[in-house]
XYZ file of C-alpha atoms in Angstrom:
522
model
C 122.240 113.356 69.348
C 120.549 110.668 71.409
C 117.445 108.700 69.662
C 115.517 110.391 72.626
C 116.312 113.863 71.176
C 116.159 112.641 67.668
C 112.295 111.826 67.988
C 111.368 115.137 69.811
C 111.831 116.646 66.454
C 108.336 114.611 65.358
C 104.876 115.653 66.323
C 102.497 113.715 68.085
C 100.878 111.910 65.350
C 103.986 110.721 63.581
C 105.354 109.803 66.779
C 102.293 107.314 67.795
C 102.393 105.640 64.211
C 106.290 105.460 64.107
C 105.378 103.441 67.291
C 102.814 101.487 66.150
C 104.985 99.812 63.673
C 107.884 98.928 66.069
C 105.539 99.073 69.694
C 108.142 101.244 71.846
C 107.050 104.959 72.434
C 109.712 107.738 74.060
C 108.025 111.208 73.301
C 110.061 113.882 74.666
C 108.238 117.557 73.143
C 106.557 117.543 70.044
C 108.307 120.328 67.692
C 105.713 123.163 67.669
C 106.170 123.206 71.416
C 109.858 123.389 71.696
C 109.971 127.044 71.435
C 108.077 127.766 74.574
C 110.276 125.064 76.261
C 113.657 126.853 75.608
C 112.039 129.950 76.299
C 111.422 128.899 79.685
C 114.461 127.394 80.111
C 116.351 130.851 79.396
C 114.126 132.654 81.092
C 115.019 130.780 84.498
C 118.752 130.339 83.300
C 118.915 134.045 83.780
C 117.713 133.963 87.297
C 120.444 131.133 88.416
C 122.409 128.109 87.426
C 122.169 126.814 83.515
C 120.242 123.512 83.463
C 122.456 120.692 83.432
C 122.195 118.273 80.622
C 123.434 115.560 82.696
C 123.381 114.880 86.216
C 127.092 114.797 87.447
C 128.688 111.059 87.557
C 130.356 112.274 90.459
C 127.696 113.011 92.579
C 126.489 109.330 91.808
C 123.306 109.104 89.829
C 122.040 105.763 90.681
C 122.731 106.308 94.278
C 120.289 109.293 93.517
C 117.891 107.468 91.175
C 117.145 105.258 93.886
C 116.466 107.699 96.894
C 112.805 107.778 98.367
C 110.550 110.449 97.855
C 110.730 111.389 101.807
C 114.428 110.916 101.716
C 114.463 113.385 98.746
C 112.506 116.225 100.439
C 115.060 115.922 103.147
C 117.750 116.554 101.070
C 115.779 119.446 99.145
C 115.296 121.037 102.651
C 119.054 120.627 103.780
C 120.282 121.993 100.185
C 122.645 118.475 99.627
C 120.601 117.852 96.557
C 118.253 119.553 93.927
C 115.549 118.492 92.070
C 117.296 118.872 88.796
C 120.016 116.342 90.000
C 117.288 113.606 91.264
C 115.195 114.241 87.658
C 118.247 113.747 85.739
C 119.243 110.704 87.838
C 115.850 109.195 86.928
C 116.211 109.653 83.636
C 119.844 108.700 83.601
C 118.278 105.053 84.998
C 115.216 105.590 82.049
C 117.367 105.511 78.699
C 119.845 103.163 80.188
C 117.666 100.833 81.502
C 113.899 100.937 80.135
C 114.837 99.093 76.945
C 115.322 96.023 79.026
C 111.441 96.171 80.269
C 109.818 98.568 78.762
C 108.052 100.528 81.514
C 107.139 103.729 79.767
C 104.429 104.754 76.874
C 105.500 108.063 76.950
C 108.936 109.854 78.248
C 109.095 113.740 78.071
C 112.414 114.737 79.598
C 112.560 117.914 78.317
C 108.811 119.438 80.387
C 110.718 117.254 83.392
C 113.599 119.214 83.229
C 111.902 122.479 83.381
C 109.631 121.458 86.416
C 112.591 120.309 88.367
C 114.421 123.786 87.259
C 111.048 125.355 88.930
C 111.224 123.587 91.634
C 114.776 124.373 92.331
C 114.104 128.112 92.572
C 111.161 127.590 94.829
C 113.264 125.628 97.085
C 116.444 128.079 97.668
C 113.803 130.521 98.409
C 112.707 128.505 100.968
C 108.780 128.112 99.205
C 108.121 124.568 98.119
C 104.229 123.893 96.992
C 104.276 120.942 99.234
C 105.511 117.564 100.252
C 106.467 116.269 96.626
C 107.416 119.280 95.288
C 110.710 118.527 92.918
C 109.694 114.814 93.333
C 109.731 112.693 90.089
C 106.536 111.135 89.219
C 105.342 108.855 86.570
C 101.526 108.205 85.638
C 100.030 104.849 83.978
C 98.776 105.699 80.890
C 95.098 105.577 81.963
C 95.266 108.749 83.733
C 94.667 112.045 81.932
C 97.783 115.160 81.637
C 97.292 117.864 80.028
C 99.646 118.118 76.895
C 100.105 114.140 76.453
C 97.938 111.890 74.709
C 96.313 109.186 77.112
C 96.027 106.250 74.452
C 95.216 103.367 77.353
C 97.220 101.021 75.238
C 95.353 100.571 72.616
C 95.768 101.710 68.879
C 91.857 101.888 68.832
C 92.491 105.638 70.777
C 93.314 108.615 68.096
C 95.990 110.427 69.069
C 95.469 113.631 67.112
C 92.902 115.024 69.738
C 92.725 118.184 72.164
C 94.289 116.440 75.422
C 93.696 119.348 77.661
C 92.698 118.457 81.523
C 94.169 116.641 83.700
C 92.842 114.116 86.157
C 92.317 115.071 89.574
C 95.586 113.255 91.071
C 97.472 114.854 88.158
C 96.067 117.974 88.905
C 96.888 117.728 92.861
C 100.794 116.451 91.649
C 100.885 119.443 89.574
C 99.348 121.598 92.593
C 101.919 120.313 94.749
C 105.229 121.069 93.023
C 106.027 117.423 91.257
C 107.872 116.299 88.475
C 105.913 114.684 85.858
C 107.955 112.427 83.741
C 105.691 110.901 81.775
C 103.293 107.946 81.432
C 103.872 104.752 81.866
C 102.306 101.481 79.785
C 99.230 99.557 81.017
C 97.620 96.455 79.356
C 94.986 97.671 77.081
C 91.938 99.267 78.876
C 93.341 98.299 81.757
C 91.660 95.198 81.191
C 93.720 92.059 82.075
C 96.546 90.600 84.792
C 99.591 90.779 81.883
C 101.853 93.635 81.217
C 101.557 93.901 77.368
C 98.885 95.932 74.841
C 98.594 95.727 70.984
C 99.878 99.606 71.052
C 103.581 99.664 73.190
C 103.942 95.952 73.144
C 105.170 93.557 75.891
C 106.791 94.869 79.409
C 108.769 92.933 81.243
C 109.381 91.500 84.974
C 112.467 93.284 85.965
C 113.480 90.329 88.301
C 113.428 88.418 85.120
C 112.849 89.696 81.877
C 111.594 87.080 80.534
C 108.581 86.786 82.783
C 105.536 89.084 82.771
C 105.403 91.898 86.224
C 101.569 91.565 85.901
C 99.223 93.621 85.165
C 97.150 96.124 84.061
C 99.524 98.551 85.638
C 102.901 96.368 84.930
C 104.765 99.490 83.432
C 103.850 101.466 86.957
C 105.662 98.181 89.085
C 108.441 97.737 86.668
C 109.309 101.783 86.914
C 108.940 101.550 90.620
C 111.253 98.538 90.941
C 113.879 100.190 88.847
C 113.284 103.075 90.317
C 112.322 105.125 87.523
C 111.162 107.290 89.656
C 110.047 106.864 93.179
C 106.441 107.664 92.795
C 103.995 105.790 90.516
C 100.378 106.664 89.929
C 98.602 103.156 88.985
C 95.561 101.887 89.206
C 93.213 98.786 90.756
C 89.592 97.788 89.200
C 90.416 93.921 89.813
C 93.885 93.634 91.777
C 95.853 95.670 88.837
C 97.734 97.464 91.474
C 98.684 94.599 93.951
C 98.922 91.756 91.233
C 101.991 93.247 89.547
C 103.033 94.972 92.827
C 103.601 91.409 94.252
C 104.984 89.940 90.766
C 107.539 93.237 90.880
C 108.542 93.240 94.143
C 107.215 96.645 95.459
C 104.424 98.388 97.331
C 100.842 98.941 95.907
C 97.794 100.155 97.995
C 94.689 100.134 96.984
C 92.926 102.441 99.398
C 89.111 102.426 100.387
C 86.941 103.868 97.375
C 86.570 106.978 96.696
C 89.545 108.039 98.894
C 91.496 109.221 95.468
C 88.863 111.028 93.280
C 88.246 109.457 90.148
C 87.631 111.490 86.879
C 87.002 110.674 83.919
C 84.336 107.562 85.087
C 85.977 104.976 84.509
C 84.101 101.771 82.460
C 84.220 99.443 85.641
C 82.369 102.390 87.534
C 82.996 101.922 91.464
C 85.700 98.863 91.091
C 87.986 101.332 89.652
C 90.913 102.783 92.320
C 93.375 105.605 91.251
C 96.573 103.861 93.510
C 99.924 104.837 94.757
C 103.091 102.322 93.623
C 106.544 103.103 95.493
C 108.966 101.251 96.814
C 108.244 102.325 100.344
C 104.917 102.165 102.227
C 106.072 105.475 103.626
C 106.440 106.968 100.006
C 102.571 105.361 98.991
C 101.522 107.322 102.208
C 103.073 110.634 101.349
C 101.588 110.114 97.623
C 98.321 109.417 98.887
C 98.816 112.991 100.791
C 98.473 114.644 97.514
C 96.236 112.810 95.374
C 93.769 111.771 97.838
C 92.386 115.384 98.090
C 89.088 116.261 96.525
C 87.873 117.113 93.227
C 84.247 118.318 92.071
C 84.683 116.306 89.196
C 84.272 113.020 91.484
C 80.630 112.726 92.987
C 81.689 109.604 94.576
C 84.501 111.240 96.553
C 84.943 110.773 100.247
C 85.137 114.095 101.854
C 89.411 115.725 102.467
C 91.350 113.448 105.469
C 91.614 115.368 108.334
C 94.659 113.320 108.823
C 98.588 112.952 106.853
C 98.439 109.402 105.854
C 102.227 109.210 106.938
C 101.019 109.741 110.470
C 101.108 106.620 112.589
C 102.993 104.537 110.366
C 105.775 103.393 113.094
C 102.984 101.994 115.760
C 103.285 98.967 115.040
C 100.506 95.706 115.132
C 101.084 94.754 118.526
C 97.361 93.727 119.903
C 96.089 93.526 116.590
C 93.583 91.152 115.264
C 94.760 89.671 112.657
C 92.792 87.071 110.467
C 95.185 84.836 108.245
C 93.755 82.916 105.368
C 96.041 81.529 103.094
C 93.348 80.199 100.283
C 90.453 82.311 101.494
C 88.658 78.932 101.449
C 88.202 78.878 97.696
C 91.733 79.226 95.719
C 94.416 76.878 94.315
C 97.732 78.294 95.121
C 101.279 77.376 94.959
C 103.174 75.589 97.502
C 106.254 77.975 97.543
C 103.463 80.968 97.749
C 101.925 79.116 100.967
C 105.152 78.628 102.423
C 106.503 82.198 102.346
C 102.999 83.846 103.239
C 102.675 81.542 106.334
C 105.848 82.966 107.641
C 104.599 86.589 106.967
C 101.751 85.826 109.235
C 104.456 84.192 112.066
C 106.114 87.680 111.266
C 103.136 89.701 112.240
C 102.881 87.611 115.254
C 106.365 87.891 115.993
C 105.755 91.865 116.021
C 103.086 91.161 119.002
C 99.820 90.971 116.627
C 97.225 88.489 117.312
C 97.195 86.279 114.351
C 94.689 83.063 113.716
C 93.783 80.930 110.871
C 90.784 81.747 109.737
C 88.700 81.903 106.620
C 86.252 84.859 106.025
C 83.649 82.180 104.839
C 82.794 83.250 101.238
C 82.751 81.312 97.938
C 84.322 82.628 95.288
C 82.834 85.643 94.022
C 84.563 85.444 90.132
C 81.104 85.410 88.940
C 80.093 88.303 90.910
C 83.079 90.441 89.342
C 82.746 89.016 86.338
C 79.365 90.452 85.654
C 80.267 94.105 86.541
C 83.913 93.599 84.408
C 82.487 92.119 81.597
C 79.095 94.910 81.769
C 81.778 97.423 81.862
C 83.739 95.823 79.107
C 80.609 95.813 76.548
C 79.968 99.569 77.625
C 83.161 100.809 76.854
C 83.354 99.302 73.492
C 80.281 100.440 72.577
C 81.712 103.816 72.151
C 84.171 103.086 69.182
C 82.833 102.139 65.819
C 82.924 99.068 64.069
C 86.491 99.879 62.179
C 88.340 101.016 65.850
C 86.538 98.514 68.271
C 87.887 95.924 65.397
C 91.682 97.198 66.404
C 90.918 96.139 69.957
C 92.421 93.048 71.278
C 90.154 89.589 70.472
C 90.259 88.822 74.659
C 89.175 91.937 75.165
C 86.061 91.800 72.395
C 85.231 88.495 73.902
C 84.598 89.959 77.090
C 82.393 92.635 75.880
C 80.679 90.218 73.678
C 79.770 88.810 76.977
C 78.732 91.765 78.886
C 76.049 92.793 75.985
C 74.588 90.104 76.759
C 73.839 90.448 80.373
C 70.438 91.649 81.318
C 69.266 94.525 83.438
C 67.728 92.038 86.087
C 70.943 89.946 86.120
C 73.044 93.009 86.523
C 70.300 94.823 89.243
C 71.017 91.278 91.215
C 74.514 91.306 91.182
C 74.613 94.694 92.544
C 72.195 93.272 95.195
C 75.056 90.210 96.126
C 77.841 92.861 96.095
C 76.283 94.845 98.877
C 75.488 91.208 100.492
C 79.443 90.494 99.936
C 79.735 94.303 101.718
C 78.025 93.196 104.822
C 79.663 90.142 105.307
C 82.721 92.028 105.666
C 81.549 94.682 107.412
C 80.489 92.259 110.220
C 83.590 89.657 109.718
C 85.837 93.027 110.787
C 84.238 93.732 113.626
C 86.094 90.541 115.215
C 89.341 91.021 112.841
C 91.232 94.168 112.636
C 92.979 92.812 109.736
C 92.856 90.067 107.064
C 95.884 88.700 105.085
C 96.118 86.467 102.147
C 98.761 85.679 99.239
C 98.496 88.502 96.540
C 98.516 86.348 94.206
C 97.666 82.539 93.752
C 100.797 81.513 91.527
C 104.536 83.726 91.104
C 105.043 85.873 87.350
C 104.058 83.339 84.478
C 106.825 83.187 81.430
C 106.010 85.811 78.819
C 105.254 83.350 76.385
C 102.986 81.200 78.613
C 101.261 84.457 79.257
C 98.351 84.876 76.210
C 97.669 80.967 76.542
C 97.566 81.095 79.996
C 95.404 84.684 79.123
C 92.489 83.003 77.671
C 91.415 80.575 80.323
C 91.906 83.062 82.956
C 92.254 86.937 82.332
C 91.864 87.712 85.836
C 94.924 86.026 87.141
C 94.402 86.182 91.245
C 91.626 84.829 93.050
C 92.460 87.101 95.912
C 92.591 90.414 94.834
C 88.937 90.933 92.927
C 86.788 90.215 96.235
C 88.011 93.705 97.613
C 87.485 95.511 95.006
C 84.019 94.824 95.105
C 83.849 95.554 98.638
C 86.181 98.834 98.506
C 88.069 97.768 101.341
C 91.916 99.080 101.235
C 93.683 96.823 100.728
C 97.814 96.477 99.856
C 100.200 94.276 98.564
C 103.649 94.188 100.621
C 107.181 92.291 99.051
C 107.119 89.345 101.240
C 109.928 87.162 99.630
C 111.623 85.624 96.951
C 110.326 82.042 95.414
C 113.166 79.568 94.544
C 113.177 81.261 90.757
C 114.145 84.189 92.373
C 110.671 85.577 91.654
C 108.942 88.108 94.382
C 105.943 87.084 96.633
C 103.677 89.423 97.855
C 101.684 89.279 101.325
C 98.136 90.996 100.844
C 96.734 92.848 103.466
C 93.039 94.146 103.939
C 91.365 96.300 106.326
C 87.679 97.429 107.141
C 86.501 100.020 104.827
C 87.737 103.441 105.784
C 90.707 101.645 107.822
C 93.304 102.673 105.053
C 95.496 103.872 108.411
C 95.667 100.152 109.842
C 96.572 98.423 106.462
C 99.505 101.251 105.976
C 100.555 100.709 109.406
C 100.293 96.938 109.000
C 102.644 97.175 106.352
C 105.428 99.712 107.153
C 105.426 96.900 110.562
C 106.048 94.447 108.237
C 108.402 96.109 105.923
C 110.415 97.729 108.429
C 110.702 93.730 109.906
C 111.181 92.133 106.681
C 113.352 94.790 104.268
C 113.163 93.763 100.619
C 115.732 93.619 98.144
C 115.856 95.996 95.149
C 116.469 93.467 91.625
C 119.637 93.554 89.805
C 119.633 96.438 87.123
C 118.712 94.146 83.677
C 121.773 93.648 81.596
């Protein structure tokens, strides 16, 4: 018996303390749902194959594992490969691999399984839900599934709830045919650069494990550069999708606001960005397919795309105008980071774009940011009591300690500077198709460097805030290696609503500059 099957036999709540003590978390089913599990599974046995336990060695489960999503739905179609093979492959990578990083909060093969059995049969009939259907998906655990505890992180959330809705992208993934393997571990809250919480522990760079991938959403870029799974639902209220997207070495897009539906509120209110992580910008594109469809639930929402995000993606820059500014005229940043973003923007020119030096001429808006993070912080933790807020990590108390104390004139004029910050941008795109900076001002700190490091600076890249509090897409792109070996990512920004130019943008570059995958963690 694996220790994965060995602690499906516990129930929710033992599960989550048995984790507390020892901060690693692998749910598979907790017992009094095992029944209606096998019952499926028999039920669909009866109709064709038996579910495999194991994907066969000799069809090559890595070389599975680390298939796109789009190269995966072409193999559905042609019949060369079934869902229940890719799942397994996944998970094959999971238990061997995860204990090296520690990616996931919560693993539940066994309601996996089953969906990819589903989505076999729907695909020898020829009837697949849509374009992800059989496609294995993990969620950061800020994002709500029906049937798993969302704990953000933190031991302050109790586990022995009703957890009975879904979020609207896990609702559209579950719409659309995907497998949903489980969740996947976020700093606590969501609220810092670094991939660790009091509740799962510490997760780790998979370039090198003993460097952080970033953070909040470090488990989502450590799973996607593993490939646990080729699709990764994360999420950006500061740069938590495109910090550790350029610290891992894959693809995150942030996409204009309110282009993924939001729900429940989150406490940063209109920072906050539900956001595809892949591998591929073509796979963040066919993600955003799905979960950027409307939900009632979201009154911010921007009405349904008339458009598949996937369309246009080989055009190309050339005769683009593209703005390059390597320190946005305010940051500190490493030499080896300059060095390898500078010939990203040569790249871009190389491909035909238009490409200049110039700065957007703002100062740096931390204070800005800080006012709606740390208002948001406060606001959140005012919904605990004394004895859970007191299990919440000191950083994160601090910051709340400071947002209480922000007034409602101070906050009223901040929200006056952010739509001042909105204009400027609005106006500096209407010269500049395109703006590109580093990701991020220095490569993945040391692990142990990390909480020292965390209390001088919890929001760890001067480039990545500004757009959030414009809602302009923006994406993080692999862009190269620094002489550590650790990955650099080129940031790219559009115009609000010109998610369709920063996706092109990047599949230009990407397609010109092909990344490596890391070394599997030994």
């Amino acid at each position: 018996m694996r220790c994965c099957d060995l602690v499906a036999l516990l129930t929710v709540p033992q599960l989550i303390a048995d984790v507390r003590g020892r901060k690693r978390l692998a749910i598979i089913r907790p017992a009094n749902d095992l029944p209606r599990w096998m019952n499926e599974v028999a039920r669909m046995s009866a109709q064709n194959a038996p579910l495999p336990d194991r994907a066969s060695r000799s069809r090559g489960s890595d070389d599975i594992a680390v298939l796109s999503a789009a190269d995966l739905i072409e193999h559905y179609r042609a019949g060369t490969l079934s869902p229940v093979e890719a799942t397994q492959a996944v998970l094959d990578r999971i238990w061997r691999l995860d204990r090296h990083v520690n990616a996931f909060a919560l693993l539940d093969a066994d309601a996996a399984r089953v969906a990819a059995r589903q989505s076999e049969i729907r695909w020898r009939r020829g009837e697949p839900l849509g374009p992800v259907d059989g496609v294995p998906v993990a969620l950061k655990d800020l994002i709500l599934a029906k049937g798993w505890p969302t704990l953000r992180g933190s031991r302050a959330i109790d586990p022995a709830q009703d957890w009975n809705e879904d979020s609207p992208a896990t609702a559209r993934l579950r719409e659309q045919g995907a497998v949903l393997l489980g969740k996947t571990t976020t700093s606590e809250f969501g609220w810092k650069g670094l991939g660790d919480s009091p509740l799962t522990g510490v997760t780790r760079n998979p370039w090198n494990i003993a460097h952080t991938p970033g953070g909040s959403s470090g488990g989502s870029a450590a799973g996607a550069a593993l490939s646990f799974g080729p699709l990764h639902v994360a999420t950006d209220g500061g740069g938590s999708t495109r910090l550790p997207a350029a610290h891992s070495g894959v693809f995150g897009f942030k996409p204009t606001f309110g282009r993924v539906p939001v729900y429940p509120p989150s406490q940063n209110g209109t920072l906050f960005h539900v956001t595809p992580m892949t591998r591929s910008v073509r796979d963040a594109a066919l993600l955003l397919d799905v979960i950027g469809r409307p939900d009632l639930r979201d009154w911010t929402a921007l009405p349904p795309a008339e458009i598949s995000w996937t369309a246009g993606l080989d055009q190309g820059v050339r005769g683009l105008r593209i703005a390059f500014s390597p320190k946005l005229g305010y940051a500190q940043i490493d030499p080896q980071i300059e060095k390898i973003i500078t010939e990203a923007a040569n790249t871009l020119a190389g491909l035909g774009a238009i490409v200049e030096q110039v700065d957007p001429g703002i100062e740096d808006p931390i204070d800005l940011f800080q006012t709606f993070w740390f208002a948001g912080a406060a606001k959140l933790l005012a919904t605990f009591d004394p004895a859970r807020r007191a299990l919440v990590e000191q950083g994160l108390q601090a910051v709340a300690e400071k947002g209480r104390a922000i007034d409602a004139v101070t906050y009223l004029q901040a929200v006056d500077r952010r739509e001042a910050l909105g204009r400027h941008f609005n106006r500096f795109h209407q010269d500049w198709d395109l703006l590109i900076t580093p990701t991020t001002a220095y490569p993945a700190s040391a692990i142990d460097a990390s909480e020292a490091d965390l209390v001088v600076r919890p929001i760890r890249s001067p480039f990545t805030y500004p757009f959030n509090l414009t809602q302009q897409p923006a994406a993080s792109v692999p862009a190269g290696l620094t002489e550590a070996g650790l990955p650099v990512g080129l940031q790219i920004i559009g115009a609000k609503f010109a998610d369709t130019t920063v996706l092109r943008a990047a599949r230009s570059f990407e397609q010109a500059r092909p990344f490596p995958r890391p070394q599997d963690p030994s």
